[in-house]
Amino acid sequence: MTPGYISIFATGGTIAGIAGSATRRDYRPGQIGISQFLDSLAELDLGVELRGEQFANIGSEDIGPELWQRLHGAALAAMEDADCQGIVITHGTDTAEETAFLLDQTLPTTKPVVLVGAMRPADAVGSDGLRNFANAVRVASDPDAAGRGVMLVMSDRVFAARDARKAHTEMTDAFKGFPRGPIGHATPTSLEWFGPAWRVGEAARYDFHLDMPKVSILYAYAGMSAENVTQAVHGGAKGIVLAGFGHGNAPAAIRFALAEAVKGGVPVVRASRVDEGLVDREPEDDTSNFIAARALGPARARILLQLLLANGITDPSQAQKEFSKR
């Protein structure tokens, strides 16, 4: 590894969790502070200086815009420090894909930014936290990691933020990547990339805004009524993401109500509640001015639509181009 240091931004989560028993099922996330965590890493001899800062110590279900703003600002400052090689953010797994994707779209790609978490608390049998963290440091320390956007490291796999999603409630290999799968394989002593960097020297795609427009996600279900769309619009939604059946489908009444919402100035993105698969444009999208989510699931589609609206991108055709970016 090259000289310099890695900035560690700690936010809590299971990786900092304690159960009080090696076999206890329930636990409390965010119990170990960054100083104690870094002390436990000393014997691993990771070969690089780690400088830690505690941003929060919470379960990631409680993470939101205020903490995102602080992480974003701190990441920009670290990138401007010539001695900083990269950034590692310890994070709970529940909302890791949303934090990773938001930062991926609002930070330049000049230095690697890596999110890492754990599925088992620190005192559990077979805890995965320290290994995941050591792998994340390996990734953040590698010069070839720059230009790949924000990444997420779990279970010896490296995922791009645009692909990563949590796909299991308990297993240590809970994360999958779609459509690319993992982009690399990392261990504490090795790192292999599965392809070249694709965003070398790229500036931030969008400006970060603390007060982003409200975007609602509507989960499609059999017998769903148009009232769901009406309630979202009347509740102040400036955009709607449909987590639809299959290829982003919904009952006819919902499709009609969504088309009416678009006419009223509320953009609509068709995503899918299905775990994998693209949601491509269909003829109805042209007539109703819907946006197809492509490879983005509902959670990341919501983040991107918020960013587009906050940055003044409201034209459906232009928004579609943004959803189709790699």
mmCIF file of N, CA, C and O in Angstrom, residues 8-17 28-37 52-72 74 88-92 95 99 116:
data_model
loop_
_atom_site.group_PDB
_atom_site.id
_atom_site.type_symbol
_atom_site.label_atom_id
_atom_site.label_comp_id
_atom_site.label_asym_id
_atom_site.label_seq_id
_atom_site.Cartn_x
_atom_site.Cartn_y
_atom_site.Cartn_z
ATOM 1 N N ILE A 8 -11.751 7.324 8.097
ATOM 2 C CA ILE A 8 -12.835 6.434 8.495
ATOM 3 C C ILE A 8 -13.964 7.284 9.074
ATOM 4 O O ILE A 8 -13.773 7.983 10.070
ATOM 5 N N PHE A 9 -15.117 7.220 8.467
ATOM 6 C CA PHE A 9 -16.299 7.923 8.958
ATOM 7 C C PHE A 9 -17.237 6.875 9.553
ATOM 8 O O PHE A 9 -17.780 6.034 8.824
ATOM 9 N N ALA A 10 -17.426 6.916 10.851
ATOM 10 C CA ALA A 10 -18.234 5.905 11.530
ATOM 11 C C ALA A 10 -19.651 6.412 11.764
ATOM 12 O O ALA A 10 -19.847 7.529 12.249
ATOM 13 N N THR A 11 -20.623 5.579 11.413
ATOM 14 C CA THR A 11 -22.022 5.967 11.626
ATOM 15 C C THR A 11 -22.785 4.968 12.495
ATOM 16 O O THR A 11 -23.949 5.190 12.806
ATOM 17 N N GLY A 12 -22.141 3.850 12.874
ATOM 18 C CA GLY A 12 -22.816 2.868 13.715
ATOM 19 C C GLY A 12 -23.180 1.623 12.939
ATOM 20 O O GLY A 12 -22.414 1.134 12.122
ATOM 21 N N GLY A 13 -24.375 1.082 13.197
ATOM 22 C CA GLY A 13 -24.831 -0.119 12.525
ATOM 23 C C GLY A 13 -24.388 -1.390 13.222
ATOM 24 O O GLY A 13 -23.782 -1.373 14.296
ATOM 25 N N THR A 14 -24.665 -2.518 12.588
ATOM 26 C CA THR A 14 -24.338 -3.819 13.166
ATOM 27 C C THR A 14 -22.843 -4.002 13.333
ATOM 28 O O THR A 14 -22.389 -4.668 14.262
ATOM 29 N N ILE A 15 -22.048 -3.418 12.458
ATOM 30 C CA ILE A 15 -20.595 -3.558 12.553
ATOM 31 C C ILE A 15 -20.078 -2.979 13.870
ATOM 32 O O ILE A 15 -19.017 -3.368 14.350
ATOM 33 N N ALA A 16 -20.836 -2.064 14.465
ATOM 34 C CA ALA A 16 -20.509 -1.502 15.771
ATOM 35 C C ALA A 16 -21.498 -1.971 16.831
ATOM 36 O O ALA A 16 -21.678 -1.332 17.865
ATOM 37 N N GLY A 17 -22.160 -3.103 16.575
ATOM 38 C CA GLY A 17 -23.197 -3.599 17.474
ATOM 39 C C GLY A 17 -22.679 -4.587 18.508
ATOM 40 O O GLY A 17 -21.650 -5.229 18.335
ATOM 41 N N ARG A 28 -27.891 -4.733 19.970
ATOM 42 C CA ARG A 28 -28.050 -3.288 19.867
ATOM 43 C C ARG A 28 -26.996 -2.749 18.890
ATOM 44 O O ARG A 28 -25.799 -2.881 19.132
ATOM 45 N N PRO A 29 -27.435 -2.175 17.776
ATOM 46 C CA PRO A 29 -26.468 -1.609 16.818
ATOM 47 C C PRO A 29 -25.837 -0.344 17.382
ATOM 48 O O PRO A 29 -26.382 0.307 18.286
ATOM 49 N N GLY A 30 -24.682 0.013 16.848
ATOM 50 C CA GLY A 30 -24.061 1.287 17.185
ATOM 51 C C GLY A 30 -23.652 1.420 18.635
ATOM 52 O O GLY A 30 -23.940 2.431 19.280
ATOM 53 N N GLN A 31 -22.965 0.433 19.181
ATOM 54 C CA GLN A 31 -22.526 0.490 20.580
ATOM 55 C C GLN A 31 -21.021 0.716 20.718
ATOM 56 O O GLN A 31 -20.558 1.186 21.751
ATOM 57 N N ILE A 32 -20.256 0.390 19.692
ATOM 58 C CA ILE A 32 -18.801 0.527 19.754
ATOM 59 C C ILE A 32 -18.389 1.828 19.075
ATOM 60 O O ILE A 32 -18.754 2.086 17.926
ATOM 61 N N GLY A 33 -17.632 2.665 19.787
ATOM 62 C CA GLY A 33 -17.155 3.927 19.220
ATOM 63 C C GLY A 33 -15.988 3.702 18.279
ATOM 64 O O GLY A 33 -15.337 2.653 18.293
ATOM 65 N N ILE A 34 -15.693 4.719 17.483
ATOM 66 C CA ILE A 34 -14.654 4.574 16.472
ATOM 67 C C ILE A 34 -13.280 4.347 17.096
ATOM 68 O O ILE A 34 -12.475 3.568 16.580
ATOM 69 N N SER A 35 -12.987 4.966 18.241
ATOM 70 C CA SER A 35 -11.681 4.768 18.884
ATOM 71 C C SER A 35 -11.502 3.318 19.316
ATOM 72 O O SER A 35 -10.447 2.707 19.079
ATOM 73 N N GLN A 36 -12.528 2.765 19.953
ATOM 74 C CA GLN A 36 -12.465 1.366 20.374
ATOM 75 C C GLN A 36 -12.370 0.437 19.166
ATOM 76 O O GLN A 36 -11.626 -0.546 19.186
ATOM 77 N N PHE A 37 -13.090 0.781 18.123
ATOM 78 C CA PHE A 37 -13.068 -0.044 16.911
ATOM 79 C C PHE A 37 -11.678 -0.053 16.283
ATOM 80 O O PHE A 37 -11.161 -1.108 15.911
ATOM 81 N N GLY A 52 -9.928 8.123 12.279
ATOM 82 C CA GLY A 52 -11.361 7.937 12.432
ATOM 83 C C GLY A 52 -12.092 9.141 12.973
ATOM 84 O O GLY A 52 -11.543 9.942 13.736
ATOM 85 N N GLU A 53 -13.357 9.254 12.593
ATOM 86 C CA GLU A 53 -14.245 10.309 13.086
ATOM 87 C C GLU A 53 -15.632 9.714 13.266
ATOM 88 O O GLU A 53 -16.142 9.025 12.386
ATOM 89 N N GLN A 54 -16.226 9.978 14.434
ATOM 90 C CA GLN A 54 -17.559 9.451 14.747
ATOM 91 C C GLN A 54 -18.615 10.452 14.290
ATOM 92 O O GLN A 54 -18.756 11.532 14.841
ATOM 93 N N PHE A 55 -19.383 10.079 13.277
ATOM 94 C CA PHE A 55 -20.447 10.945 12.781
ATOM 95 C C PHE A 55 -21.776 10.645 13.463
ATOM 96 O O PHE A 55 -22.608 11.535 13.659
ATOM 97 N N ALA A 56 -21.991 9.391 13.799
ATOM 98 C CA ALA A 56 -23.192 8.954 14.494
ATOM 99 C C ALA A 56 -22.910 7.553 15.006
ATOM 100 O O ALA A 56 -21.896 6.937 14.640
ATOM 101 N N ASN A 57 -23.776 7.039 15.855
ATOM 102 C CA ASN A 57 -23.654 5.651 16.302
ATOM 103 C C ASN A 57 -25.058 5.086 16.445
ATOM 104 O O ASN A 57 -25.559 4.874 17.543
ATOM 105 N N ILE A 58 -25.679 4.853 15.298
ATOM 106 C CA ILE A 58 -27.094 4.512 15.237
ATOM 107 C C ILE A 58 -27.317 3.352 14.264
ATOM 108 O O ILE A 58 -26.436 2.997 13.490
ATOM 109 N N GLY A 59 -28.500 2.781 14.329
ATOM 110 C CA GLY A 59 -28.900 1.838 13.294
ATOM 111 C C GLY A 59 -29.200 2.610 12.024
ATOM 112 O O GLY A 59 -29.722 3.726 12.065
ATOM 113 N N SER A 60 -28.893 2.034 10.880
ATOM 114 C CA SER A 60 -29.009 2.814 9.642
ATOM 115 C C SER A 60 -30.455 3.094 9.249
ATOM 116 O O SER A 60 -30.702 3.908 8.358
ATOM 117 N N GLU A 61 -31.419 2.468 9.920
ATOM 118 C CA GLU A 61 -32.808 2.820 9.655
ATOM 119 C C GLU A 61 -33.109 4.265 10.058
ATOM 120 O O GLU A 61 -34.103 4.848 9.609
ATOM 121 N N ASP A 62 -32.247 4.849 10.899
ATOM 122 C CA ASP A 62 -32.453 6.220 11.363
ATOM 123 C C ASP A 62 -31.602 7.238 10.602
ATOM 124 O O ASP A 62 -31.583 8.419 10.952
ATOM 125 N N ILE A 63 -30.883 6.807 9.583
ATOM 126 C CA ILE A 63 -30.043 7.733 8.813
ATOM 127 C C ILE A 63 -30.904 8.497 7.806
ATOM 128 O O ILE A 63 -31.831 7.943 7.216
ATOM 129 N N GLY A 64 -30.595 9.782 7.634
ATOM 130 C CA GLY A 64 -31.367 10.608 6.720
ATOM 131 C C GLY A 64 -30.571 11.787 6.200
ATOM 132 O O GLY A 64 -29.333 11.818 6.293
ATOM 133 N N PRO A 65 -31.247 12.799 5.659
ATOM 134 C CA PRO A 65 -30.581 13.901 4.955
ATOM 135 C C PRO A 65 -29.541 14.656 5.766
ATOM 136 O O PRO A 65 -28.503 15.039 5.218
ATOM 137 N N GLU A 66 -29.790 14.902 7.043
ATOM 138 C CA GLU A 66 -28.828 15.681 7.832
ATOM 139 C C GLU A 66 -27.487 14.970 7.932
ATOM 140 O O GLU A 66 -26.426 15.575 7.769
ATOM 141 N N LEU A 67 -27.516 13.664 8.205
ATOM 142 C CA LEU A 67 -26.265 12.908 8.281
ATOM 143 C C LEU A 67 -25.639 12.761 6.897
ATOM 144 O O LEU A 67 -24.413 12.831 6.747
ATOM 145 N N TRP A 68 -26.453 12.598 5.881
ATOM 146 C CA TRP A 68 -25.923 12.541 4.514
ATOM 147 C C TRP A 68 -25.166 13.827 4.179
ATOM 148 O O TRP A 68 -24.108 13.792 3.562
ATOM 149 N N GLN A 69 -25.711 14.955 4.590
ATOM 150 C CA GLN A 69 -25.051 16.232 4.312
ATOM 151 C C GLN A 69 -23.684 16.296 4.998
ATOM 152 O O GLN A 69 -22.700 16.741 4.400
ATOM 153 N N ARG A 70 -23.607 15.852 6.236
ATOM 154 C CA ARG A 70 -22.336 15.870 6.956
ATOM 155 C C ARG A 70 -21.319 14.930 6.317
ATOM 156 O O ARG A 70 -20.140 15.271 6.163
ATOM 157 N N LEU A 71 -21.772 13.747 5.936
ATOM 158 C CA LEU A 71 -20.865 12.802 5.277
ATOM 159 C C LEU A 71 -20.380 13.356 3.940
ATOM 160 O O LEU A 71 -19.197 13.237 3.598
ATOM 161 N N HIS A 72 -21.282 13.962 3.207
ATOM 162 C CA HIS A 72 -20.929 14.527 1.906
ATOM 163 C C HIS A 72 -19.873 15.615 2.056
ATOM 164 O O HIS A 72 -18.862 15.632 1.333
ATOM 165 N N ALA A 74 -17.787 16.129 4.568
ATOM 166 C CA ALA A 74 -16.529 15.579 5.073
ATOM 167 C C ALA A 74 -15.786 14.821 3.975
ATOM 168 O O ALA A 74 -14.553 14.861 3.906
ATOM 169 N N VAL A 88 -13.434 5.383 4.000
ATOM 170 C CA VAL A 88 -14.248 4.230 4.358
ATOM 171 C C VAL A 88 -15.339 4.710 5.317
ATOM 172 O O VAL A 88 -15.054 5.390 6.296
ATOM 173 N N ILE A 89 -16.585 4.363 5.017
ATOM 174 C CA ILE A 89 -17.720 4.736 5.862
ATOM 175 C C ILE A 89 -18.312 3.463 6.448
ATOM 176 O O ILE A 89 -18.786 2.594 5.714
ATOM 177 N N THR A 90 -18.244 3.318 7.784
ATOM 178 C CA THR A 90 -18.907 2.190 8.426
ATOM 179 C C THR A 90 -20.383 2.523 8.556
ATOM 180 O O THR A 90 -20.753 3.620 8.972
ATOM 181 N N HIS A 91 -21.241 1.562 8.222
ATOM 182 C CA HIS A 91 -22.658 1.886 8.017
ATOM 183 C C HIS A 91 -23.506 0.647 8.276
ATOM 184 O O HIS A 91 -23.102 -0.478 7.957
ATOM 185 N N GLY A 92 -24.683 0.841 8.809
ATOM 186 C CA GLY A 92 -25.638 -0.252 8.899
ATOM 187 C C GLY A 92 -26.066 -0.699 7.514
ATOM 188 O O GLY A 92 -26.040 0.076 6.554
ATOM 189 N N THR A 95 -29.913 0.593 5.104
ATOM 190 C CA THR A 95 -30.017 1.689 4.137
ATOM 191 C C THR A 95 -28.692 1.986 3.454
ATOM 192 O O THR A 95 -28.512 3.050 2.873
ATOM 193 N N THR A 99 -27.503 5.367 0.996
ATOM 194 C CA THR A 99 -26.394 6.270 1.283
ATOM 195 C C THR A 99 -25.317 6.161 0.208
ATOM 196 O O THR A 99 -24.803 7.172 -0.284
ATOM 197 N N VAL A 116 -19.002 0.093 4.221
ATOM 198 C CA VAL A 116 -18.823 -1.260 4.722
ATOM 199 C C VAL A 116 -19.685 -1.453 5.955
ATOM 200 O O VAL A 116 -19.898 -0.522 6.737
#
